[in-house]
CSV table of C-alpha atoms in Angstrom, one decimal:
chain,number,residue,atom,x,y,z
A,1195,UNK,CA,-50.0,-31.9,8.3
A,1196,UNK,CA,-48.5,-28.5,7.6
A,1197,UNK,CA,-48.7,-26.6,4.4
A,1198,UNK,CA,-45.8,-24.4,3.2
A,1199,UNK,CA,-46.6,-21.2,1.4
A,1200,UNK,CA,-43.6,-20.3,-0.7
A,1201,UNK,CA,-43.7,-17.4,-3.2
A,1202,UNK,CA,-47.1,-18.0,-4.9
A,1203,UNK,CA,-47.6,-21.6,-4.3
A,1204,UNK,CA,-48.4,-23.9,-1.4
A,1205,UNK,CA,-46.7,-27.3,-0.8
A,1206,UNK,CA,-47.9,-30.1,1.4
A,1207,UNK,CA,-45.2,-31.1,4.0
A,1208,UNK,CA,-45.1,-34.9,4.6
A,1209,UNK,CA,-44.7,-36.2,8.1
A,1210,UNK,CA,-41.0,-37.0,8.2
A,1211,UNK,CA,-39.9,-34.2,5.8
A,1212,UNK,CA,-38.0,-31.1,6.5
A,1213,UNK,CA,-39.0,-27.9,4.8
A,1214,UNK,CA,-36.1,-28.3,2.5
A,1215,UNK,CA,-37.2,-31.9,1.6
A,1216,UNK,CA,-40.7,-30.7,0.7
A,1217,UNK,CA,-39.4,-27.8,-1.5
A,1218,UNK,CA,-36.9,-30.1,-3.3
A,1219,UNK,CA,-39.6,-32.8,-3.8
A,1220,UNK,CA,-41.6,-30.1,-5.6
A,1221,UNK,CA,-38.6,-29.0,-7.7
A,1222,UNK,CA,-38.5,-25.6,-6.0
A,1223,UNK,CA,-35.1,-24.1,-6.6
A,1224,UNK,CA,-33.6,-23.0,-3.2
A,1225,UNK,CA,-30.0,-22.9,-2.2
A,1226,UNK,CA,-28.7,-25.6,0.0
A,1227,UNK,CA,-25.4,-27.5,0.6
A,1228,UNK,CA,-24.7,-29.8,3.6
A,1229,UNK,CA,-28.3,-30.7,4.5
A,1230,UNK,CA,-27.0,-31.2,8.0
A,1231,UNK,CA,-27.5,-27.8,9.8
A,1232,UNK,CA,-23.8,-26.9,9.4
A,1233,UNK,CA,-23.3,-24.7,6.4
A,1234,UNK,CA,-26.4,-22.5,6.8
A,1235,UNK,CA,-26.7,-22.2,3.0
A,1236,UNK,CA,-30.4,-23.3,3.1
A,1237,UNK,CA,-31.5,-20.5,5.4
A,1238,UNK,CA,-35.1,-19.3,4.7
A,1239,UNK,CA,-37.2,-16.7,6.4
A,1240,UNK,CA,-40.6,-17.4,7.9
A,1241,UNK,CA,-43.1,-14.5,7.9
A,1242,UNK,CA,-46.1,-16.3,9.2
A,1243,UNK,CA,-46.5,-19.4,11.4
A,1244,UNK,CA,-44.4,-21.0,14.1
A,1245,UNK,CA,-40.7,-21.8,13.6
A,1246,UNK,CA,-39.5,-24.9,15.6
A,1247,UNK,CA,-36.7,-23.9,17.9
A,1248,UNK,CA,-34.5,-26.7,16.6
A,1249,UNK,CA,-34.4,-25.0,13.2
A,1250,UNK,CA,-33.0,-21.8,14.7
A,1251,UNK,CA,-30.5,-23.3,17.1
A,1252,UNK,CA,-27.3,-22.0,15.5
A,1253,UNK,CA,-28.6,-18.9,13.9
A,1254,UNK,CA,-27.4,-15.5,15.0
A,1255,UNK,CA,-29.8,-13.6,17.2
A,1256,UNK,CA,-30.2,-10.7,14.7
A,1257,UNK,CA,-31.4,-13.2,12.1
A,1258,UNK,CA,-33.4,-15.3,14.4
A,1259,UNK,CA,-35.7,-12.4,15.4
A,1260,UNK,CA,-36.3,-11.8,11.8
A,1261,UNK,CA,-37.7,-15.3,11.5
A,1262,UNK,CA,-34.7,-16.8,9.7
A,1263,UNK,CA,-34.3,-20.6,10.1
A,1264,UNK,CA,-32.5,-23.6,8.6
A,1265,UNK,CA,-34.8,-25.3,6.2
A,1266,UNK,CA,-32.8,-28.6,6.4
A,1267,UNK,CA,-33.5,-28.8,10.1
A,1268,UNK,CA,-37.1,-27.6,10.1
A,1269,UNK,CA,-39.9,-30.0,10.7
A,1270,UNK,CA,-42.9,-27.8,10.6
A,1271,UNK,CA,-45.4,-27.9,13.4
A,1272,UNK,CA,-48.0,-25.9,11.6
A,1273,UNK,CA,-48.5,-24.0,8.4
A,1274,UNK,CA,-45.7,-21.6,7.5
A,1275,UNK,CA,-45.3,-18.8,5.0
A,1276,UNK,CA,-41.7,-18.8,4.0
A,1277,UNK,CA,-39.3,-17.1,1.5
A,1278,UNK,CA,-35.7,-16.6,0.7
A,1279,UNK,CA,-34.1,-14.2,3.2
A,1280,UNK,CA,-33.5,-10.7,1.9
A,1281,UNK,CA,-29.9,-10.7,0.7
A,1282,UNK,CA,-29.2,-7.4,2.4
A,1283,UNK,CA,-30.2,-9.0,5.7
A,1284,UNK,CA,-27.8,-11.8,5.3
A,1285,UNK,CA,-25.0,-10.8,3.0
A,1286,UNK,CA,-22.2,-8.3,3.4
A,1287,UNK,CA,-19.8,-7.1,0.8
A,1288,UNK,CA,-16.1,-7.6,1.3
A,1289,UNK,CA,-13.1,-6.5,-0.8
A,1290,UNK,CA,-10.2,-8.9,-1.3
A,1291,UNK,CA,-7.1,-7.2,0.1
A,1292,UNK,CA,-4.5,-10.0,-0.4
A,1293,UNK,CA,-4.2,-13.5,-1.9
A,1294,UNK,CA,-0.9,-15.1,-0.7
A,1295,UNK,CA,0.3,-18.5,-1.6
A,1296,UNK,CA,1.5,-20.2,1.6
A,1297,UNK,CA,2.2,-23.6,0.0
A,1298,UNK,CA,1.7,-25.3,-3.3
A,1299,UNK,CA,-1.9,-25.9,-2.7
A,1300,UNK,CA,-2.7,-23.5,0.2
A,1301,UNK,CA,-3.3,-19.8,0.0
A,1302,UNK,CA,-4.3,-17.1,2.5
A,1303,UNK,CA,-7.1,-14.8,1.4
A,1304,UNK,CA,-7.6,-11.5,3.3
A,1305,UNK,CA,-10.9,-9.6,3.0
A,1306,UNK,CA,-12.0,-6.3,4.2
A,1307,UNK,CA,-15.7,-6.3,5.0
A,1308,UNK,CA,-17.6,-3.2,4.0
A,1309,UNK,CA,-19.4,-3.3,7.4
A,1310,UNK,CA,-17.6,-4.4,10.5
A,1311,UNK,CA,-18.2,-8.0,11.2
A,1312,UNK,CA,-18.5,-9.0,14.8
A,1313,UNK,CA,-17.1,-12.5,15.1
A,1314,UNK,CA,-14.9,-14.8,17.1
A,1315,UNK,CA,-11.7,-16.2,15.7
A,1316,UNK,CA,-12.6,-19.8,14.7
A,1317,UNK,CA,-16.1,-19.1,13.4
A,1318,UNK,CA,-16.7,-19.3,9.7
A,1319,UNK,CA,-18.1,-17.3,6.9
A,1320,UNK,CA,-19.7,-18.3,3.6
A,1321,UNK,CA,-18.2,-16.9,0.4
A,1322,UNK,CA,-20.6,-16.3,-2.4
A,1323,UNK,CA,-19.4,-16.2,-6.0
A,1324,UNK,CA,-21.5,-14.1,-8.3
A,1325,UNK,CA,-22.9,-17.2,-10.0
A,1326,UNK,CA,-24.3,-18.5,-6.7
A,1327,UNK,CA,-21.5,-20.9,-5.8
A,1328,UNK,CA,-21.1,-20.9,-2.0
A,1329,UNK,CA,-18.4,-22.3,0.2
A,1330,UNK,CA,-17.6,-22.0,3.9
A,1331,UNK,CA,-14.2,-20.9,5.3
A,1332,UNK,CA,-13.0,-20.6,8.8
A,1333,UNK,CA,-11.7,-17.3,10.2
A,1334,UNK,CA,-8.1,-17.4,11.2
A,1335,UNK,CA,-8.0,-13.7,12.0
A,1336,UNK,CA,-8.5,-12.2,15.4
A,1337,UNK,CA,-11.0,-9.3,15.4
A,1338,UNK,CA,-9.1,-7.2,18.1
A,1339,UNK,CA,-5.8,-7.5,16.2
A,1340,UNK,CA,-6.6,-7.7,12.5
A,1341,UNK,CA,-8.7,-5.3,10.5
A,1342,UNK,CA,-9.0,-7.9,7.7
A,1343,UNK,CA,-10.7,-11.3,7.8
A,1344,UNK,CA,-8.2,-14.1,7.1
A,1345,UNK,CA,-9.2,-17.4,5.4
A,1346,UNK,CA,-7.0,-20.3,4.4
A,1347,UNK,CA,-7.9,-22.0,1.2
A,1348,UNK,CA,-6.8,-25.5,0.2
A,1349,UNK,CA,-6.8,-26.1,-3.5
A,1350,UNK,CA,-8.8,-29.3,-4.1
A,1351,UNK,CA,-8.7,-31.4,-7.3
A,1352,UNK,CA,-12.0,-30.4,-9.0
A,1353,UNK,CA,-12.8,-27.9,-6.3
A,1354,UNK,CA,-14.9,-25.2,-8.0
A,1355,UNK,CA,-14.4,-22.5,-5.5
A,1356,UNK,CA,-10.8,-23.2,-4.5
A,1357,UNK,CA,-9.5,-23.4,-8.1
A,1358,UNK,CA,-11.3,-20.2,-8.9
A,1359,UNK,CA,-9.7,-18.5,-5.9
A,1360,UNK,CA,-6.3,-19.8,-6.9
A,1361,UNK,CA,-6.6,-18.8,-10.5
A,1362,UNK,CA,-8.8,-15.8,-10.6
A,1363,UNK,CA,-9.2,-14.0,-7.3
A,1364,UNK,CA,-7.1,-10.9,-7.1
A,1365,UNK,CA,-6.9,-8.0,-4.6
A,1366,UNK,CA,-9.6,-5.4,-5.3
A,1367,UNK,CA,-12.2,-8.0,-6.2
A,1368,UNK,CA,-15.5,-7.9,-4.3
A,1369,UNK,CA,-17.3,-10.8,-2.9
A,1370,UNK,CA,-20.5,-11.4,-0.9
A,1371,UNK,CA,-20.0,-13.0,2.4
A,1372,UNK,CA,-22.4,-14.1,5.1
A,1373,UNK,CA,-21.6,-14.9,8.7
A,1374,UNK,CA,-20.2,-15.3,11.1
A,1375,UNK,CA,-21.5,-18.7,11.9
A,1376,UNK,CA,-20.4,-21.6,14.1
A,1377,UNK,CA,-19.7,-22.2,17.7
A,1378,UNK,CA,-16.1,-23.3,17.5
A,1379,UNK,CA,-14.3,-20.5,19.3
A,1380,UNK,CA,-12.4,-19.5,22.5
A,1381,UNK,CA,-14.4,-18.8,25.6
A,1382,UNK,CA,-12.7,-16.1,27.7
A,1383,UNK,CA,-14.4,-17.2,30.9
A,1384,UNK,CA,-12.6,-20.5,30.6
A,1385,UNK,CA,-9.1,-19.1,31.0
A,1386,UNK,CA,-8.3,-21.7,33.7
A,1387,UNK,CA,-8.9,-24.8,31.6
A,1388,UNK,CA,-6.2,-26.6,29.5
A,1389,UNK,CA,-6.8,-26.4,25.8
A,1390,UNK,CA,-6.1,-29.1,23.2
A,1391,UNK,CA,-6.3,-28.1,19.6
A,1392,UNK,CA,-6.0,-30.7,16.9
A,1393,UNK,CA,-6.3,-29.9,13.2
A,1394,UNK,CA,-5.3,-31.3,9.8
A,1395,UNK,CA,-4.5,-29.4,6.7
A,1396,UNK,CA,-6.3,-26.0,6.5
A,1397,UNK,CA,-8.2,-27.1,9.6
A,1398,UNK,CA,-5.4,-25.1,11.2
A,1399,UNK,CA,-7.1,-21.9,10.2
A,1400,UNK,CA,-9.7,-21.7,13.1
A,1401,UNK,CA,-7.2,-23.3,15.5
A,1402,UNK,CA,-4.6,-20.6,14.7
A,1403,UNK,CA,-7.3,-18.0,15.4
A,1404,UNK,CA,-8.5,-19.7,18.6
A,1405,UNK,CA,-4.9,-20.0,19.9
A,1406,UNK,CA,-4.1,-16.4,19.2
A,1407,UNK,CA,-7.4,-15.4,20.9
A,1408,UNK,CA,-6.6,-17.4,24.0
A,1409,UNK,CA,-3.1,-16.0,24.2
A,1410,UNK,CA,-4.3,-12.4,23.7
A,1411,UNK,CA,-6.9,-13.1,26.5
A,1412,UNK,CA,-4.0,-14.1,28.9
A,1413,UNK,CA,-5.1,-17.7,29.1
A,1414,UNK,CA,-3.7,-19.2,32.3
A,1415,UNK,CA,-3.5,-22.9,31.5
A,1416,UNK,CA,-1.5,-24.7,28.8
A,1417,UNK,CA,-2.6,-24.5,25.2
A,1418,UNK,CA,-1.4,-27.4,23.0
A,1419,UNK,CA,-1.8,-27.2,19.2
A,1420,UNK,CA,-1.2,-30.3,17.0
A,1421,UNK,CA,-1.2,-29.7,13.3
A,1422,UNK,CA,-1.1,-32.6,11.0
A,1423,UNK,CA,-0.4,-32.9,7.3
A,1424,UNK,CA,1.4,-35.2,4.9
A,1425,UNK,CA,4.4,-33.3,3.7
A,1426,UNK,CA,6.4,-30.6,5.5
A,1427,UNK,CA,5.2,-28.1,2.8
A,1428,UNK,CA,1.8,-28.4,4.4
A,1429,UNK,CA,3.0,-27.0,7.7
A,1430,UNK,CA,2.2,-23.6,6.3
A,1431,UNK,CA,2.3,-21.6,9.5
A,1432,UNK,CA,5.3,-23.3,10.9
A,1433,UNK,CA,7.3,-20.1,11.4
A,1434,UNK,CA,4.5,-18.1,13.0
A,1435,UNK,CA,3.6,-20.9,15.4
A,1436,UNK,CA,7.1,-21.6,16.5
A,1437,UNK,CA,7.5,-17.9,17.2
A,1438,UNK,CA,4.3,-18.0,19.3
A,1439,UNK,CA,5.6,-21.0,21.2
A,1440,UNK,CA,8.9,-19.2,21.9
A,1441,UNK,CA,7.0,-16.1,23.1
A,1442,UNK,CA,4.5,-17.9,25.3
A,1443,UNK,CA,5.5,-20.4,28.0
A,1444,UNK,CA,2.0,-22.0,28.0
A,1445,UNK,CA,1.8,-22.5,24.3
A,1446,UNK,CA,3.1,-25.6,22.6
A,1447,UNK,CA,3.0,-26.3,18.9
A,1448,UNK,CA,3.5,-29.8,17.6
A,1449,UNK,CA,3.8,-30.2,13.8
A,1450,UNK,CA,3.0,-33.8,12.8
A,1451,UNK,CA,3.7,-35.4,9.4
A,1452,UNK,CA,2.2,-38.6,8.2
A,1453,UNK,CA,4.5,-38.9,5.1
A,1454,UNK,CA,7.9,-40.6,4.9
A,1455,UNK,CA,10.1,-37.5,5.1
A,1456,UNK,CA,10.1,-36.0,8.6
A,1457,UNK,CA,12.5,-33.2,9.2
A,1458,UNK,CA,13.9,-32.5,12.7
A,1459,UNK,CA,11.5,-30.8,15.0
A,1460,UNK,CA,8.4,-32.5,13.5
A,1461,UNK,CA,6.6,-35.6,14.8
A,1462,UNK,CA,6.2,-38.6,12.5
A,1463,UNK,CA,2.6,-39.3,13.4
A,1464,UNK,CA,-1.0,-38.3,12.7
A,1465,UNK,CA,-1.8,-35.2,14.7
A,1466,UNK,CA,-4.6,-36.9,16.7
A,1467,UNK,CA,-2.4,-39.8,17.6
A,1468,UNK,CA,0.4,-37.6,18.8
A,1469,UNK,CA,-2.0,-35.5,20.8
A,1470,UNK,CA,-3.5,-38.5,22.7
A,1471,UNK,CA,-0.1,-40.1,23.2
A,1472,UNK,CA,1.0,-36.9,25.0
A,1473,UNK,CA,-2.3,-36.2,26.8
A,1474,UNK,CA,-4.4,-39.1,27.9
A,1475,UNK,CA,-6.4,-37.6,30.7
A,1476,UNK,CA,-8.6,-34.8,29.4
A,1477,UNK,CA,-11.1,-34.3,32.3
A,1478,UNK,CA,-11.8,-30.5,32.5
A,1479,UNK,CA,-10.0,-29.8,29.2
A,1480,UNK,CA,-11.6,-28.0,26.3
A,1481,UNK,CA,-10.9,-29.7,23.0
A,1482,UNK,CA,-11.1,-28.2,19.5
A,1483,UNK,CA,-11.0,-30.4,16.5
A,1484,UNK,CA,-10.9,-29.4,12.9
A,1485,UNK,CA,-10.5,-31.5,9.8
A,1486,UNK,CA,-12.4,-34.0,7.6
A,1487,UNK,CA,-15.6,-35.3,9.1
A,1488,UNK,CA,-14.0,-38.8,9.4
A,1489,UNK,CA,-11.1,-37.4,11.4
A,1490,UNK,CA,-13.3,-35.2,13.5
A,1491,UNK,CA,-15.7,-38.0,14.4
A,1492,UNK,CA,-13.0,-40.5,15.3
A,1493,UNK,CA,-11.0,-37.9,17.3
A,1494,UNK,CA,-14.1,-36.7,19.1
A,1495,UNK,CA,-14.7,-40.3,20.4
A,1496,UNK,CA,-11.1,-40.6,21.5
A,1497,UNK,CA,-11.2,-37.3,23.3
A,1498,UNK,CA,-14.5,-38.3,25.0
A,1499,UNK,CA,-13.0,-41.6,26.1
A,1500,UNK,CA,-10.0,-39.8,27.4
A,1501,UNK,CA,-12.3,-38.0,29.8
A,1502,UNK,CA,-13.4,-34.8,28.0
A,1503,UNK,CA,-17.1,-34.0,28.4
A,1504,UNK,CA,-18.9,-34.2,25.1
A,1505,UNK,CA,-20.1,-30.6,25.6
A,1506,UNK,CA,-16.5,-29.5,25.9
A,1507,UNK,CA,-15.4,-30.8,22.6
A,1508,UNK,CA,-15.9,-28.2,19.8
A,1509,UNK,CA,-15.5,-29.4,16.3
A,1510,UNK,CA,-15.7,-27.9,12.9
A,1511,UNK,CA,-15.8,-30.7,10.3
A,1512,UNK,CA,-15.3,-29.2,6.9
A,1513,UNK,CA,-17.2,-30.6,4.0
A,1514,UNK,CA,-15.0,-31.1,0.9
A,1515,UNK,CA,-17.3,-32.7,-1.6
A,1516,UNK,CA,-18.7,-30.4,-4.2
A,1517,UNK,CA,-22.3,-30.2,-3.2
A,1518,UNK,CA,-23.0,-27.3,-5.4
A,1519,UNK,CA,-25.8,-25.0,-4.3
A,1520,UNK,CA,-28.5,-24.0,-6.6
A,1521,UNK,CA,-27.8,-20.5,-7.8
A,1522,UNK,CA,-29.9,-17.8,-6.1
A,1523,UNK,CA,-30.7,-15.9,-9.2
B,64,UNK,CA,-44.1,-32.7,49.1
B,65,UNK,CA,-42.6,-36.0,48.1
B,66,UNK,CA,-39.5,-35.6,46.0
B,67,UNK,CA,-39.3,-37.6,42.8
B,68,UNK,CA,-36.3,-39.9,42.2
B,69,UNK,CA,-35.1,-37.3,39.7
B,70,UNK,CA,-35.0,-34.6,42.4
B,71,UNK,CA,-33.4,-36.9,45.0
B,72,UNK,CA,-30.6,-37.8,42.6
B,73,UNK,CA,-29.8,-34.2,42.0
B,74,UNK,CA,-31.8,-33.1,39.0
B,75,UNK,CA,-30.5,-32.2,35.6
B,76,UNK,CA,-26.9,-31.6,36.5
B,77,UNK,CA,-26.6,-35.0,38.1
B,78,UNK,CA,-28.0,-36.6,35.0
B,79,UNK,CA,-25.4,-34.8,32.9
B,80,UNK,CA,-22.6,-36.3,34.9
B,81,UNK,CA,-24.2,-39.7,34.8
B,82,UNK,CA,-24.7,-39.7,31.0
B,83,UNK,CA,-21.0,-39.1,30.2
B,84,UNK,CA,-19.9,-41.8,32.6
B,85,UNK,CA,-22.5,-44.2,31.3
B,86,UNK,CA,-21.8,-43.5,27.6
B,87,UNK,CA,-18.0,-44.0,28.0
B,88,UNK,CA,-18.6,-47.4,29.5
B,89,UNK,CA,-20.9,-48.4,26.6
B,90,UNK,CA,-18.5,-47.2,23.9
B,91,UNK,CA,-15.5,-49.2,25.3
B,92,UNK,CA,-17.5,-52.4,25.7
B,93,UNK,CA,-16.6,-54.6,22.7
B,94,UNK,CA,-19.9,-56.6,23.2
B,95,UNK,CA,-22.0,-53.6,22.3
B,96,UNK,CA,-19.8,-50.8,20.9
B,97,UNK,CA,-20.3,-51.9,17.3
B,98,UNK,CA,-24.0,-50.8,17.6
B,99,UNK,CA,-22.8,-47.2,18.1
B,100,UNK,CA,-20.0,-47.0,15.5
B,101,UNK,CA,-21.9,-44.8,13.0
B,102,UNK,CA,-24.0,-42.8,15.4
B,103,UNK,CA,-23.7,-39.1,15.8
B,104,UNK,CA,-22.2,-38.7,19.3
B,105,UNK,CA,-24.0,-35.5,20.3
B,106,UNK,CA,-27.3,-36.9,19.1
B,107,UNK,CA,-26.7,-40.2,20.9
B,108,UNK,CA,-25.8,-38.4,24.1
B,109,UNK,CA,-29.0,-36.3,23.9
B,110,UNK,CA,-31.0,-39.5,23.6
B,111,UNK,CA,-29.3,-41.2,26.5
B,112,UNK,CA,-29.9,-38.1,28.6
B,113,UNK,CA,-33.5,-38.2,27.7
B,114,UNK,CA,-33.7,-41.8,28.6
B,115,UNK,CA,-31.9,-41.5,31.9
B,116,UNK,CA,-34.0,-38.4,32.8
B,117,UNK,CA,-37.1,-40.5,32.3
B,118,UNK,CA,-35.7,-43.5,34.1
B,119,UNK,CA,-35.0,-41.2,37.1
B,120,UNK,CA,-38.6,-40.0,37.0
B,121,UNK,CA,-37.7,-36.6,35.6
B,122,UNK,CA,-39.7,-34.4,33.2
B,123,UNK,CA,-39.6,-36.6,30.1
B,124,UNK,CA,-42.1,-39.0,28.7
B,125,UNK,CA,-41.3,-42.2,26.9
B,126,UNK,CA,-43.7,-44.5,25.2
B,127,UNK,CA,-43.2,-48.2,24.3
B,128,UNK,CA,-43.7,-47.1,20.7
B,129,UNK,CA,-40.7,-44.7,20.9
B,130,UNK,CA,-38.5,-47.5,22.3
B,131,UNK,CA,-39.5,-49.9,19.7
B,132,UNK,CA,-39.0,-47.5,16.8
B,133,UNK,CA,-35.6,-46.3,18.2
B,134,UNK,CA,-34.2,-49.9,18.4
B,135,UNK,CA,-35.9,-51.5,15.4
B,136,UNK,CA,-32.8,-51.2,13.2
B,137,UNK,CA,-30.5,-52.5,15.9
B,138,UNK,CA,-32.7,-55.5,16.5
B,139,UNK,CA,-32.4,-56.3,12.8
B,140,UNK,CA,-28.6,-56.1,13.3
B,141,UNK,CA,-28.8,-58.7,16.1
B,142,UNK,CA,-29.6,-56.7,19.3
B,143,UNK,CA,-30.7,-59.3,21.9
B,144,UNK,CA,-31.0,-59.9,25.7
B,145,UNK,CA,-27.2,-60.2,26.2
B,146,UNK,CA,-26.7,-56.6,24.8
B,147,UNK,CA,-29.6,-55.3,26.9
B,148,UNK,CA,-28.0,-56.9,30.0
B,149,UNK,CA,-24.6,-55.4,29.2
B,150,UNK,CA,-26.1,-51.9,28.9
B,151,UNK,CA,-28.2,-52.3,32.0
B,152,UNK,CA,-25.0,-53.5,33.8
B,153,UNK,CA,-23.2,-50.3,32.8
B,154,UNK,CA,-26.1,-48.2,34.1
B,155,UNK,CA,-26.0,-50.0,37.4
B,156,UNK,CA,-22.2,-49.5,37.6
B,157,UNK,CA,-22.5,-45.8,36.7
B,158,UNK,CA,-25.0,-45.2,39.5
B,159,UNK,CA,-22.8,-47.1,42.0
B,160,UNK,CA,-19.8,-45.0,41.0
B,161,UNK,CA,-21.8,-41.9,41.6
B,162,UNK,CA,-22.5,-43.0,45.1
B,163,UNK,CA,-26.3,-43.4,44.5
B,164,UNK,CA,-27.9,-45.5,47.3
B,165,UNK,CA,-28.8,-49.1,46.8
B,166,UNK,CA,-32.6,-48.5,47.1
B,167,UNK,CA,-32.5,-45.8,44.4
B,168,UNK,CA,-30.4,-47.9,42.1
B,169,UNK,CA,-33.1,-50.6,42.6
B,170,UNK,CA,-35.8,-48.3,41.5
B,171,UNK,CA,-33.9,-47.0,38.5
B,172,UNK,CA,-33.0,-50.5,37.4
B,173,UNK,CA,-36.6,-51.7,37.6
B,174,UNK,CA,-37.8,-48.8,35.4
B,175,UNK,CA,-35.0,-49.5,32.9
B,176,UNK,CA,-35.8,-53.2,33.0
B,177,UNK,CA,-39.4,-52.5,32.2
B,178,UNK,CA,-38.4,-51.4,28.7
B,179,UNK,CA,-36.8,-54.7,27.8
B,180,UNK,CA,-39.5,-56.1,25.6
B,181,UNK,CA,-40.1,-52.8,23.8
B,182,UNK,CA,-36.3,-52.3,23.2
B,183,UNK,CA,-36.0,-55.8,21.8
B,184,UNK,CA,-39.2,-55.4,19.8
B,185,UNK,CA,-40.9,-58.4,21.2
């Protein structure tokens, strides 16, 4: 059984526990959120002892070689000396350059990072408010075309970060960010595969970035983007996406509405249903899914049964519940 | 040197192809699909790949204890011989579809069959 040395104490790791479980059982205050290896909030750094590979799977190379790992995925194999990662290692500063309301409950935040961020459109960053509140947002911007990072924020009832962004965030404000994270992005070497992009609500953000990336990379095969929402107000990039479809023969945009009022040019359907009605044989396709975990899981299964290999289905389920992280300070 | 079954089948890449085909059959079979409703698909696929790699004599060890532990909750939910037979049938069909020879299919099925009592926790 492994012992965990954290700050000035040692904690006994039980057989089935992760590092995070052990620390929380001992009431050690460390930041965490999804507990599922997705949000990366619980990242710690190991200075002594072996780090299991599974706990570093989705961590950037630069952080991995520093010993950073995800405590929620880490089942220790031997004693470890661990600590919070140095903020300067992980965080960057960014300045808000614009906050634009795109719909009643959706706004676009633009950020200029102090240090250039090397990322792919479709990855995500974590925003840190000064009191320690952390939330993940996908990147809709395209590094080669946009100097700023672009995030789409949905205002959620009771959402601590989203309400604060809507009410208080103004251009000029500074935020800490960490990232980029995530493996949901366009692969330039796959320019000869058809792409199917399905997203609900602000799940459009990464898909918008991925579609622009593909088009800017001269993607050869068709790219189909299905965006689903309830009311037409939620089709917040309708104009931009229609213009993209006009400009590129191989790009189609299908706005889908699940509510009762469906204007001309929109489908009355859920996005995933419309997508599979149109495309039922997905062998060799790459599929990108973005929305609530329930939607993503259901759609992933349908895409797999329609012939897509599981490894070719990229998904980015967003967590919406307020699993507030313990403040860092 | 004598090739293992795993090598004769085509190694890791062949197993990847077989897993997707096999998993699709399992998911659309109403007799057994409910056992998989809440599972994480990527995790499940990794487990199935590990199992098939082992069944093909590849570099993967499985113990009866692993099998028992992995299926304990499903047995509590009613997993029985009929479900085991359904899954085994899909494995056999998958191998046939991939053009695997009868003799090899026989070998794989006997390895798979040997897990029955452990899977069903008997």
